[in-house]
PDB file of N, CA and C in Angstrom:
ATOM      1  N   UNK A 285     163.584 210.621  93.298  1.00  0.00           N
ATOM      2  CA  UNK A 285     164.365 211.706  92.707  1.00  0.00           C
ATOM      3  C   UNK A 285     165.324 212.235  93.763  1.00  0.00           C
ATOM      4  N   UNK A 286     165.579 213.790  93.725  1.00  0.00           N
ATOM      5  CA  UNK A 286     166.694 213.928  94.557  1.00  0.00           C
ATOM      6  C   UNK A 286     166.071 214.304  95.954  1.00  0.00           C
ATOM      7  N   UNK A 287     166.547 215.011  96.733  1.00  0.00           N
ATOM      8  CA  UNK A 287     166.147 215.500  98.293  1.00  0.00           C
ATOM      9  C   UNK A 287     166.997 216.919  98.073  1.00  0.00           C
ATOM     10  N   UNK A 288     165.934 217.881  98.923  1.00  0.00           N
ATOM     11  CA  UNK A 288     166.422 219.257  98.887  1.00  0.00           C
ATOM     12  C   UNK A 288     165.953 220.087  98.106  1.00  0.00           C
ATOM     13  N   UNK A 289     166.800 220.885  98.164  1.00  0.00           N
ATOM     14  CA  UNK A 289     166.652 222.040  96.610  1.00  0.00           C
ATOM     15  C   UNK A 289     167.857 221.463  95.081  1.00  0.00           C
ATOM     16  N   UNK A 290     168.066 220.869  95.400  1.00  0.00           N
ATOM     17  CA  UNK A 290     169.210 220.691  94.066  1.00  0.00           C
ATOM     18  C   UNK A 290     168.641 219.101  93.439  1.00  0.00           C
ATOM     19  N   UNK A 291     167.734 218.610  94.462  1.00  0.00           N
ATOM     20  CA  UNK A 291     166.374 217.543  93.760  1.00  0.00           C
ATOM     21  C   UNK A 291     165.384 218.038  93.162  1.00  0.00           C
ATOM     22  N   UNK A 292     165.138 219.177  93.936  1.00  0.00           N
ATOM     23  CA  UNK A 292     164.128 219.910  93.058  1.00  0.00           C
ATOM     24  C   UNK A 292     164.454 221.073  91.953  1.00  0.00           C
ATOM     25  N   UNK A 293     165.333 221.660  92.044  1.00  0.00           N
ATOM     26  CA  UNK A 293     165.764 221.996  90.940  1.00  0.00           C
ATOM     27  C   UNK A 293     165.955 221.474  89.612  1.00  0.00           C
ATOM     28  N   UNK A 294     166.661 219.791  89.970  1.00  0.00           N
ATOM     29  CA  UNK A 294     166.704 218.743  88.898  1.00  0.00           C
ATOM     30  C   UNK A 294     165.457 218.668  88.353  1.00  0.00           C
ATOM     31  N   UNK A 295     164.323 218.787  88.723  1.00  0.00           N
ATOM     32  CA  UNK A 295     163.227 218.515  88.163  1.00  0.00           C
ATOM     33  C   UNK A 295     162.409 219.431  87.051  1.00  0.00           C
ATOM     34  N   UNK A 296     163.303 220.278  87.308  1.00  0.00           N
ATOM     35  CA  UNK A 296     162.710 221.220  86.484  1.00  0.00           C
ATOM     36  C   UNK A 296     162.690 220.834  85.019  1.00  0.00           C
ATOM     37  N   UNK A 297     161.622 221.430  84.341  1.00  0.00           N
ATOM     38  CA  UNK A 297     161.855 221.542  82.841  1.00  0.00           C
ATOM     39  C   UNK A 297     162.686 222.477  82.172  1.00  0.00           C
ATOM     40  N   UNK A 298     163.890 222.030  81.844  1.00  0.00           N
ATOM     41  CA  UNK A 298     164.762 222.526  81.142  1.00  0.00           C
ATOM     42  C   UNK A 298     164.934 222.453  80.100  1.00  0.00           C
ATOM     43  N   UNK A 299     166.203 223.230  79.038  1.00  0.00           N
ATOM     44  CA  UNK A 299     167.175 222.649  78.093  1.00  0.00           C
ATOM     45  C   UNK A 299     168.554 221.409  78.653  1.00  0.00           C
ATOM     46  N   UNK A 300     168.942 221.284  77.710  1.00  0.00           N
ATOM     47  CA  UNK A 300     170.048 220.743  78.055  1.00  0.00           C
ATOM     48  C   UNK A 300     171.225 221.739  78.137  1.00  0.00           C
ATOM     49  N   UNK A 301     171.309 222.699  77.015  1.00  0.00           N
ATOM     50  CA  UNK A 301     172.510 223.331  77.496  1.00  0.00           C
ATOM     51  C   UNK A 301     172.266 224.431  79.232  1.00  0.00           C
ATOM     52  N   UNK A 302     171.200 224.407  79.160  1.00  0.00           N
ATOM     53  CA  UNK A 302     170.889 225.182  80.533  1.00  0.00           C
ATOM     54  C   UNK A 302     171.227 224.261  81.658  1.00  0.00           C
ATOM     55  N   UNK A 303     170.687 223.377  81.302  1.00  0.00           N
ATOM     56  CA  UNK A 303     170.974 222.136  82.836  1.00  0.00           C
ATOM     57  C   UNK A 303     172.716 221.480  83.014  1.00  0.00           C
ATOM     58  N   UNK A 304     173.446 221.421  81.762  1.00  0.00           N
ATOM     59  CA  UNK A 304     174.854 221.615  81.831  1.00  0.00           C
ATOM     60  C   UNK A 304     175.104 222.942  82.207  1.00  0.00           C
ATOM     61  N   UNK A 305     175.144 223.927  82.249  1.00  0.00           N
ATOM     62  CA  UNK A 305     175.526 224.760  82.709  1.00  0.00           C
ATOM     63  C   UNK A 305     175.164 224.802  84.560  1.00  0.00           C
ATOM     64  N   UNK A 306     173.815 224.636  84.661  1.00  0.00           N
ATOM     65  CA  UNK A 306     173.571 224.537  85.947  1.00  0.00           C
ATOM     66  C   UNK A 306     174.663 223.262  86.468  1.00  0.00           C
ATOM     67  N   UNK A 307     174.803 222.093  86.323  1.00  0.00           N
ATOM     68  CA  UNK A 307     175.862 221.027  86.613  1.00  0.00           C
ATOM     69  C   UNK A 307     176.994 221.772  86.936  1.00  0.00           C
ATOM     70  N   UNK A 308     177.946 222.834  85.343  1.00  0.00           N
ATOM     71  CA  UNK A 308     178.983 222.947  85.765  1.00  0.00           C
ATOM     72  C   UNK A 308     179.037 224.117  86.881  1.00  0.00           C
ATOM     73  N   UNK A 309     178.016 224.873  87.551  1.00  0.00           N
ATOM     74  CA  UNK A 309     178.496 225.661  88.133  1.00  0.00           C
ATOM     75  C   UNK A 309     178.031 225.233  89.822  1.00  0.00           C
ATOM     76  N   UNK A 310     177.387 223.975  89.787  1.00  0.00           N
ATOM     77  CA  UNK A 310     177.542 222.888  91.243  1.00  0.00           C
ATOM     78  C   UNK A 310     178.832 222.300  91.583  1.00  0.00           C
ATOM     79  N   UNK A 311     179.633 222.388  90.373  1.00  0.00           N
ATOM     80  CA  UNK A 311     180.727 221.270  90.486  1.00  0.00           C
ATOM     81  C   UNK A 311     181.903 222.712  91.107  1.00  0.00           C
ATOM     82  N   UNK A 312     181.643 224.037  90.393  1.00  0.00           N
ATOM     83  CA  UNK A 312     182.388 224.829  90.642  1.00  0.00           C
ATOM     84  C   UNK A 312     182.130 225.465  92.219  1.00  0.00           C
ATOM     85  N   UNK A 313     180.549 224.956  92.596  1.00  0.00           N
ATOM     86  CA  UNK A 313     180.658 225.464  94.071  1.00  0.00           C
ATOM     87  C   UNK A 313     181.129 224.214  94.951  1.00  0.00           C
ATOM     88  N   UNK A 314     181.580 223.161  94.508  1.00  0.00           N
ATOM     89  CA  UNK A 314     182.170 222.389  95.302  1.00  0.00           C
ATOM     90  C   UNK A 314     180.919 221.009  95.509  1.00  0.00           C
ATOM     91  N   UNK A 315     180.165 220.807  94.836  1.00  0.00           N
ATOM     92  CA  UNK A 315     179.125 219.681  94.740  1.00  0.00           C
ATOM     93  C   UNK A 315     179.799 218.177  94.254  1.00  0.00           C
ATOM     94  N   UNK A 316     179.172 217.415  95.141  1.00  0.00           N
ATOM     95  CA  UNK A 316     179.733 216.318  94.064  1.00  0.00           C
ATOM     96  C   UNK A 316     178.624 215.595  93.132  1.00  0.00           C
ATOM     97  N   UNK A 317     178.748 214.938  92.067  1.00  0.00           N
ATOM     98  CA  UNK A 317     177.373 215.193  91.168  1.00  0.00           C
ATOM     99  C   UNK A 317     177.675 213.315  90.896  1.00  0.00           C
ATOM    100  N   UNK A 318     176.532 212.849  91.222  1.00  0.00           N
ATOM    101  CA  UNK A 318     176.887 211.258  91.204  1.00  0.00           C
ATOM    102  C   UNK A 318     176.104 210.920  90.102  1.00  0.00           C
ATOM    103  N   UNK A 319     175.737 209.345  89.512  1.00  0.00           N
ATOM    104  CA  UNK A 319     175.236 209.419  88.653  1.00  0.00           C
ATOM    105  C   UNK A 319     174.471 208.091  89.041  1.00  0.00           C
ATOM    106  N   UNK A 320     173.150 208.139  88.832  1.00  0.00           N
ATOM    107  CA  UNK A 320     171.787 207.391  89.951  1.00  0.00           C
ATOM    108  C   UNK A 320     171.299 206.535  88.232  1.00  0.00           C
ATOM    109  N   UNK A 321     171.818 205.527  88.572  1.00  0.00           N
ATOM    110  CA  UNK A 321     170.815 204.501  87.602  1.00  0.00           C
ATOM    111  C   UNK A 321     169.506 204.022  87.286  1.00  0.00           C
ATOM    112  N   UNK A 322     168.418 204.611  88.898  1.00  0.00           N
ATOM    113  CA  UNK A 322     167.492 205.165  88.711  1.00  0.00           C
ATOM    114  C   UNK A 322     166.824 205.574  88.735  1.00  0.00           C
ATOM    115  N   UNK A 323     167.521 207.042  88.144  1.00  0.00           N
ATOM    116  CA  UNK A 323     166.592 208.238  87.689  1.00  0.00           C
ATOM    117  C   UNK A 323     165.974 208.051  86.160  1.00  0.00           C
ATOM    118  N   UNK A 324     164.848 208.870  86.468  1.00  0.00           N
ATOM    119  CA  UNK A 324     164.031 208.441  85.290  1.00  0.00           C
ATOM    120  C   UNK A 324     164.149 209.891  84.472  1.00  0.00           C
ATOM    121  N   UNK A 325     163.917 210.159  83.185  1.00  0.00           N
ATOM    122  CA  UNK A 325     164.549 211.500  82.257  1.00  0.00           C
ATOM    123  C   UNK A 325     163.663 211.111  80.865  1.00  0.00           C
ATOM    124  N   UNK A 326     163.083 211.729  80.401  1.00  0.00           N
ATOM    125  CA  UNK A 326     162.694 212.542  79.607  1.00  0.00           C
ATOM    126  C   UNK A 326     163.413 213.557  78.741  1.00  0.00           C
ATOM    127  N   UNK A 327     163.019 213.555  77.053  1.00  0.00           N
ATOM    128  CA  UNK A 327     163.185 214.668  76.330  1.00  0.00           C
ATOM    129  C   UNK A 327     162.596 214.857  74.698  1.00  0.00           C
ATOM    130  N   UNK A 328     162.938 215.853  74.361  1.00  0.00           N
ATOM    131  CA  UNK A 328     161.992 215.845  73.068  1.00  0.00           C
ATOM    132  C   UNK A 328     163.269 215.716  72.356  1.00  0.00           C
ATOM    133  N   UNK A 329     162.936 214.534  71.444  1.00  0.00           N
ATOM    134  CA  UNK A 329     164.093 214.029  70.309  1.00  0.00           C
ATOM    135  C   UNK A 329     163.234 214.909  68.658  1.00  0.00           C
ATOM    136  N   UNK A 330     164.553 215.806  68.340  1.00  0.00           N
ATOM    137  CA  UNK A 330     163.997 216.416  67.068  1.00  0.00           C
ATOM    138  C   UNK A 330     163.792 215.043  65.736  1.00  0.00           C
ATOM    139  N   UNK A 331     162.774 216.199  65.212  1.00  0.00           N
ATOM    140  CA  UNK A 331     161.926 214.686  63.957  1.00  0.00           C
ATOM    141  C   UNK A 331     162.336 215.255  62.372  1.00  0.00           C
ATOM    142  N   UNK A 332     163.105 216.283  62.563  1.00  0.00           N
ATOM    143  CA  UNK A 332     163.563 216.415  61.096  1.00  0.00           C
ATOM    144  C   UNK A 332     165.167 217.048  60.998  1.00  0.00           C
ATOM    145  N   UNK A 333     165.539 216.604  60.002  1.00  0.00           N
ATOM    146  CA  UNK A 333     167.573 217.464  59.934  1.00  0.00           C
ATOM    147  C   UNK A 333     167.246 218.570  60.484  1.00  0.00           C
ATOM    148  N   UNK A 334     166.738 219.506  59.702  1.00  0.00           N
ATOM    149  CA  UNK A 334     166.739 220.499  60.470  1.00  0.00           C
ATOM    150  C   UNK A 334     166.578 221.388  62.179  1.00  0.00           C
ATOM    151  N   UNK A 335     165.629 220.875  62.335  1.00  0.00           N
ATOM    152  CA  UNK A 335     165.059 220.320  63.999  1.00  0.00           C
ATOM    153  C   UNK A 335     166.809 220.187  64.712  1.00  0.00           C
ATOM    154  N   UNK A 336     167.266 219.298  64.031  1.00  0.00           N
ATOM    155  CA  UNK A 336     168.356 218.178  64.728  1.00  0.00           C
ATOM    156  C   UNK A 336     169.665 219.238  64.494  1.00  0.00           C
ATOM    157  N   UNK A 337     169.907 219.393  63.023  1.00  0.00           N
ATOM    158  CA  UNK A 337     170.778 220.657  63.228  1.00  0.00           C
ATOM    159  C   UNK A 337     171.270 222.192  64.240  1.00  0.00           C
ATOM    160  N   UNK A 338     169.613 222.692  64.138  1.00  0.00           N
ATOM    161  CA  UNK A 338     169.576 223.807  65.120  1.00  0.00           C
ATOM    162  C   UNK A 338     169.514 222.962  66.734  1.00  0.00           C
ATOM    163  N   UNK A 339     169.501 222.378  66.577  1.00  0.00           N
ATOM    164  CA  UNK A 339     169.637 221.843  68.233  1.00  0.00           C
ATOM    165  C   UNK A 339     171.632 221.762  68.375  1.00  0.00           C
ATOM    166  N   UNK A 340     171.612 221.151  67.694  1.00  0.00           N
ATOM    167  CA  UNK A 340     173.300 221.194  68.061  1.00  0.00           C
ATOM    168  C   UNK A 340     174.012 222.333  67.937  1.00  0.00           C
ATOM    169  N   UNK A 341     173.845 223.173  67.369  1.00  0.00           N
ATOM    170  CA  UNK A 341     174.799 224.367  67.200  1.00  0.00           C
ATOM    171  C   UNK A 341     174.002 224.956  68.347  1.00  0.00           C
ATOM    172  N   UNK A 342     172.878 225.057  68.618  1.00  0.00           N
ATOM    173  CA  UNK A 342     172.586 225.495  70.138  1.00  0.00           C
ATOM    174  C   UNK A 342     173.426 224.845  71.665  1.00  0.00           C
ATOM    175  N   UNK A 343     173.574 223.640  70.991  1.00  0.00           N
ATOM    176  CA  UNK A 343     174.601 222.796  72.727  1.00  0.00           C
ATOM    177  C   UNK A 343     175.955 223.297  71.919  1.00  0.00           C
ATOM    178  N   UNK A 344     176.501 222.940  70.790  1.00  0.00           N
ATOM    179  CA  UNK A 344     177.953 222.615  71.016  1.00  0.00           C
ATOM    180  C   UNK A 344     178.841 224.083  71.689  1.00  0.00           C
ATOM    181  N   UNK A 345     177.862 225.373  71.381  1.00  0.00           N
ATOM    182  CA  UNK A 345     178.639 226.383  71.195  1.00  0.00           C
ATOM    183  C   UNK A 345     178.743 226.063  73.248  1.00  0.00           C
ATOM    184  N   UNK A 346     177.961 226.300  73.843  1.00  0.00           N
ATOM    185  CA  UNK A 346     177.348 226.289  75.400  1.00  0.00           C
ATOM    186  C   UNK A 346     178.015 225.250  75.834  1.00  0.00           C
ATOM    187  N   UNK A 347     178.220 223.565  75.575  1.00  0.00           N
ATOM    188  CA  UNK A 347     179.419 223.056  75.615  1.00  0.00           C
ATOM    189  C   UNK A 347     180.618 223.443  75.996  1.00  0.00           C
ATOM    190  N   UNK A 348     181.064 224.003  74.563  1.00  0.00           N
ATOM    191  CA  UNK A 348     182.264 224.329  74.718  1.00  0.00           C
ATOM    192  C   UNK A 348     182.474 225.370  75.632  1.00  0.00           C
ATOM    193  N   UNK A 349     181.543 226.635  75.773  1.00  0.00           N
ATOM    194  CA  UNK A 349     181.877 227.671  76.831  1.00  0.00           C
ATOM    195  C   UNK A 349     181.897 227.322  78.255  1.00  0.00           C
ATOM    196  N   UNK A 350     181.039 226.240  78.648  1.00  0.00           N
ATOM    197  CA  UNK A 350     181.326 225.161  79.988  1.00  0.00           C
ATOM    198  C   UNK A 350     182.824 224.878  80.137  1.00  0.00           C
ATOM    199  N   UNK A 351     183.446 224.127  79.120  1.00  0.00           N
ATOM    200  CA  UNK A 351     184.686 223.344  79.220  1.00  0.00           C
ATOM    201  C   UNK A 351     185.720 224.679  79.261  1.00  0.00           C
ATOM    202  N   UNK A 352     185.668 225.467  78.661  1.00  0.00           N
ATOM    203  CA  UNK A 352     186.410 226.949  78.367  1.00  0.00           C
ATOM    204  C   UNK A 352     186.633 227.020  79.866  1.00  0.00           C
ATOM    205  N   UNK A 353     185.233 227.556  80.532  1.00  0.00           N
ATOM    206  CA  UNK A 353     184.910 228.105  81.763  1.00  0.00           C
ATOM    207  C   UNK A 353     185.948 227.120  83.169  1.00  0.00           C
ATOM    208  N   UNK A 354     185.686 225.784  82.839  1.00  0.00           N
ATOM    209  CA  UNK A 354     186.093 224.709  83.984  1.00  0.00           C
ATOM    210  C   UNK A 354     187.807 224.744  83.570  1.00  0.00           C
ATOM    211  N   UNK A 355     187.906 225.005  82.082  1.00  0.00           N
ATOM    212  CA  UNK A 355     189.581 224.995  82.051  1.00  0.00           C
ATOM    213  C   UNK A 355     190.058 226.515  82.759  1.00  0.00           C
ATOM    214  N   UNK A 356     189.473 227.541  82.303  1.00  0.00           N
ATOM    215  CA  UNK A 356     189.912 228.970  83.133  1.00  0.00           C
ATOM    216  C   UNK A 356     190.183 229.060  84.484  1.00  0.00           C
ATOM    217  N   UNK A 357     188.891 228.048  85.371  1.00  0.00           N
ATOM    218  CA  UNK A 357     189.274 228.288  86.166  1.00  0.00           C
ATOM    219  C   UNK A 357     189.446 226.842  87.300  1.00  0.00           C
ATOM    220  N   UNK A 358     190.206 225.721  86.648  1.00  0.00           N
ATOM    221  CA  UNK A 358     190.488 224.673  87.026  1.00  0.00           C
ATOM    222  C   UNK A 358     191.168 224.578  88.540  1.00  0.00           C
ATOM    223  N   UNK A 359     192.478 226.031  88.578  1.00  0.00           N
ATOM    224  CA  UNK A 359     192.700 225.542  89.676  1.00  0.00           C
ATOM    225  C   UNK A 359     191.551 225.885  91.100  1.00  0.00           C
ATOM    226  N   UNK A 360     190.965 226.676  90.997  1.00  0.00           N
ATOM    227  CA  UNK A 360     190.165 227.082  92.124  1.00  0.00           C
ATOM    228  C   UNK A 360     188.974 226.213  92.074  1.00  0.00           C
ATOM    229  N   UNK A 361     188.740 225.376  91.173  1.00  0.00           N
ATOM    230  CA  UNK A 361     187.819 224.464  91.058  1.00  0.00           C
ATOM    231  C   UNK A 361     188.221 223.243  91.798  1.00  0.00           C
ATOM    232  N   UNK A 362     189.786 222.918  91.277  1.00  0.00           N
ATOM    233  CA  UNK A 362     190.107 221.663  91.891  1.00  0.00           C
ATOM    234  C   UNK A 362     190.723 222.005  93.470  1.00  0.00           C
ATOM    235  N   UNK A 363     190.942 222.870  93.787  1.00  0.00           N
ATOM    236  CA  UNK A 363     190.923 223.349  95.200  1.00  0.00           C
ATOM    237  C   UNK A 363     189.735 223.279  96.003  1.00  0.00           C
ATOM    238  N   UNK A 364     188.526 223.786  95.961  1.00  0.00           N
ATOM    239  CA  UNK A 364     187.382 223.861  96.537  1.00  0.00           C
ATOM    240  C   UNK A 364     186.509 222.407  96.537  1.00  0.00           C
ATOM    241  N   UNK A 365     186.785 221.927  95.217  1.00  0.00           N
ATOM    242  CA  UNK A 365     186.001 220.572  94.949  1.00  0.00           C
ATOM    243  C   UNK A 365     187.002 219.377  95.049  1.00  0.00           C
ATOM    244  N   UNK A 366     186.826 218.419  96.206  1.00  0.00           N
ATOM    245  CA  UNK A 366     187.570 217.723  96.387  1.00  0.00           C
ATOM    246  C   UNK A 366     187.538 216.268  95.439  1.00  0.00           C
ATOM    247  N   UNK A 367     186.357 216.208  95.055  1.00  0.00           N
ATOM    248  CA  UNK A 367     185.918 215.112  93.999  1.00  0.00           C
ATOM    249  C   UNK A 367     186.290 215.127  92.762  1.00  0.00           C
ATOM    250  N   UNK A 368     187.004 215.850  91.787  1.00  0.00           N
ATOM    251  CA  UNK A 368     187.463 216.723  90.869  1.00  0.00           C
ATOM    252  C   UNK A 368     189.384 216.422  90.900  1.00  0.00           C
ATOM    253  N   UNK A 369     189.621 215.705  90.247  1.00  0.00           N
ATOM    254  CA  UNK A 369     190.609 215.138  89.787  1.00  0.00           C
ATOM    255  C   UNK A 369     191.499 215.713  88.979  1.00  0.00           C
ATOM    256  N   UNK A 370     192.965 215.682  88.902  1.00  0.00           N
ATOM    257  CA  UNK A 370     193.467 216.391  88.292  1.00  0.00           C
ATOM    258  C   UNK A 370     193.364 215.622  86.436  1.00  0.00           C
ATOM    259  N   UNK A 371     193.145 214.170  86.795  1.00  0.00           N
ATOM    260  CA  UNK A 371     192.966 213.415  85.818  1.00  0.00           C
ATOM    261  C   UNK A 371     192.253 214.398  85.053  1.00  0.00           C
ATOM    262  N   UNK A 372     191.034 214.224  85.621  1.00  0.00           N
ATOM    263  CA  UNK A 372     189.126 215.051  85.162  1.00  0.00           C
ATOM    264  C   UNK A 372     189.666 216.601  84.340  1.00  0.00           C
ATOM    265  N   UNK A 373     190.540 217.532  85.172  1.00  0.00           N
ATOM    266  CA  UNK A 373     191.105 218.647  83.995  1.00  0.00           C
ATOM    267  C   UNK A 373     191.672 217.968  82.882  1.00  0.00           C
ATOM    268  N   UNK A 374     192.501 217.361  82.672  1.00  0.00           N
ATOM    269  CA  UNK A 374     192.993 217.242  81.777  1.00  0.00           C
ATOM    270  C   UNK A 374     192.451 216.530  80.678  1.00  0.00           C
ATOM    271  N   UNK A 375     191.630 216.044  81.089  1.00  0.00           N
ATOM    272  CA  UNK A 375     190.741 214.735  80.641  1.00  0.00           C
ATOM    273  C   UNK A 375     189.514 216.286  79.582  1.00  0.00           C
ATOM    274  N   UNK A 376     189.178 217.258  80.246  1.00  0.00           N
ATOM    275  CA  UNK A 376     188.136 218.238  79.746  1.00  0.00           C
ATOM    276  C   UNK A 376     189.216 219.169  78.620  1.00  0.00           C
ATOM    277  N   UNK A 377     190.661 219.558  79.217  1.00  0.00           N
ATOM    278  CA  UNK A 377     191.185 219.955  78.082  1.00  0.00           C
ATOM    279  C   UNK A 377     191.150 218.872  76.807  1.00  0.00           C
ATOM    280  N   UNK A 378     191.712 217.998  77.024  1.00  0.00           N
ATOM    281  CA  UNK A 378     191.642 216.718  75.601  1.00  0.00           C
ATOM    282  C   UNK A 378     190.291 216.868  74.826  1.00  0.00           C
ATOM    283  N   UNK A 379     189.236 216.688  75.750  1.00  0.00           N
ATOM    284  CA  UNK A 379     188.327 216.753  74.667  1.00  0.00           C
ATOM    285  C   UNK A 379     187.552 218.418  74.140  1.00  0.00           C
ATOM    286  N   UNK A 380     188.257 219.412  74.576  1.00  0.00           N
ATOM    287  CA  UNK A 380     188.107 220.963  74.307  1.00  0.00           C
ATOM    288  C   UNK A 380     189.107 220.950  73.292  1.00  0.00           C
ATOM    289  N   UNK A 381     189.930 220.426  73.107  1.00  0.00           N
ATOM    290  CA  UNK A 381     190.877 220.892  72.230  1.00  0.00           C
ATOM    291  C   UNK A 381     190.768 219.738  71.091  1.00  0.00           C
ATOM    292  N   UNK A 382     189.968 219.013  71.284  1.00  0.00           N
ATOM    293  CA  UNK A 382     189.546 217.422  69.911  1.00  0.00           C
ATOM    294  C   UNK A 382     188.552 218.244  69.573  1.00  0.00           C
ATOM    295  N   UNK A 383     187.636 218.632  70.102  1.00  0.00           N
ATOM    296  CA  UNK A 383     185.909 219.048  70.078  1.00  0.00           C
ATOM    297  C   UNK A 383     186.596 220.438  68.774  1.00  0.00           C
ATOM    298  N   UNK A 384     187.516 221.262  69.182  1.00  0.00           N
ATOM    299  CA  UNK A 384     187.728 222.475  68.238  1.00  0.00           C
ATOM    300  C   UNK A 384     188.974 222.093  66.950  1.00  0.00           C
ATOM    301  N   UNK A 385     189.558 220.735  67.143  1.00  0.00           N
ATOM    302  CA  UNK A 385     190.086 220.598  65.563  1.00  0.00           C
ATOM    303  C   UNK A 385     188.744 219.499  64.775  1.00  0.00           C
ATOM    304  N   UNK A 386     188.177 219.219  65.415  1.00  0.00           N
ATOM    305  CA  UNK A 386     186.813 218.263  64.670  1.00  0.00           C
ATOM    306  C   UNK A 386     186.440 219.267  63.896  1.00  0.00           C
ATOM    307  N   UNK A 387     186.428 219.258  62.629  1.00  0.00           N
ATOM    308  CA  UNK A 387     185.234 219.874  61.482  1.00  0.00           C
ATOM    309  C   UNK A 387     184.183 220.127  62.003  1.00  0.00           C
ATOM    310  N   UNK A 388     183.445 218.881  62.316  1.00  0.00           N
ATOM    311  CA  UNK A 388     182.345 219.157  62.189  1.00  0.00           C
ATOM    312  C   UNK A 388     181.852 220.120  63.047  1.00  0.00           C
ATOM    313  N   UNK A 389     182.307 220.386  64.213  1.00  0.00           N
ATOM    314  CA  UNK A 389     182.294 221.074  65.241  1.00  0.00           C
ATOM    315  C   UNK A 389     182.217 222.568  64.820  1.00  0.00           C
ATOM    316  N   UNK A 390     183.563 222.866  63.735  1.00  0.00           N
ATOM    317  CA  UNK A 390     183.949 223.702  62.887  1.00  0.00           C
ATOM    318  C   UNK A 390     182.587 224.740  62.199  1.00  0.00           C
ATOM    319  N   UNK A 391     182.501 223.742  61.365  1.00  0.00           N
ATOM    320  CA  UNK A 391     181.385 223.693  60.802  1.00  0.00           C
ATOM    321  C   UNK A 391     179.631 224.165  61.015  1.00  0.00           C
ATOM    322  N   UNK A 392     179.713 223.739  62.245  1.00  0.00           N
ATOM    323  CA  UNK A 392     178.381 224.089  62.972  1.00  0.00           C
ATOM    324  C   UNK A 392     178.626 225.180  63.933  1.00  0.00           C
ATOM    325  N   UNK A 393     179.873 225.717  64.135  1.00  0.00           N
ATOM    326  CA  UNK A 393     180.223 227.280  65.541  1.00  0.00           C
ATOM    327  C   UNK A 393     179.888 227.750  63.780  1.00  0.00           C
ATOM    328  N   UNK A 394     180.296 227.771  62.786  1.00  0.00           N
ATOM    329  CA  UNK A 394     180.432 228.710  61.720  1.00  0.00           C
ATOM    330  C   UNK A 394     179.170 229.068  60.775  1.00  0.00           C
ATOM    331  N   UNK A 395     178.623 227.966  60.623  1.00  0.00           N
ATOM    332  CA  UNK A 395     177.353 227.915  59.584  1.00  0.00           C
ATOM    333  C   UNK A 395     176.247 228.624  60.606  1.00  0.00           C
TER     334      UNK A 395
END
């Protein structure tokens, strides 16, 4: 697993929208966040629509307030974090601004 405190932090039992949030605010202190082929992960996959429904309108809204957050404050992000691409902003606006004309997206901030 990882080394340190930000290995052990990873380990924790989380959500997902909690552990994205923890991500985006490593990336905002200047972390670079790699991606380890193998790490081993765990989670509880919901067993009915419903289950599966309330799970998503729980991430998409937290999602989107991540991407909100990294577009607000992109430039001091891409200043401090040297790994962080100007590509990578623009690349998070595209899909912040697809993610809010998608219906379905629509649909589930509303219902």
């Amino acid at each position: 697993m990882g080394r340190g405190p930000v290995g052990t932090v990873a380990r924790l039992d989380m959500g997902q929208d909690e552990t994205v949030r923890m991500f985006t605010q490593w990336v905002q202190a200047g972390w670079r966040l790699e991606y380890c082929a193998a790490a081993d992960n765990s989670t509880f996959v919901p067993e009915d629509f419903n289950e599966f429904f309330n799970q998503r309108r729980r991430w998409i809204p937290s999602s989107l307030a991540n991407q909100v957050l990294l577009l607000q404050q992109w430039d001091t992000i891409y200043y401090f974090n040297k790994h962080i691409s100007i590509f990578f902003i623009l690349y998070q606006a595209i899909l912040l601004v697809s993610a809010l004309l998608n219906p379905s997206v629509s649909v589930l901030i509303i219902v």
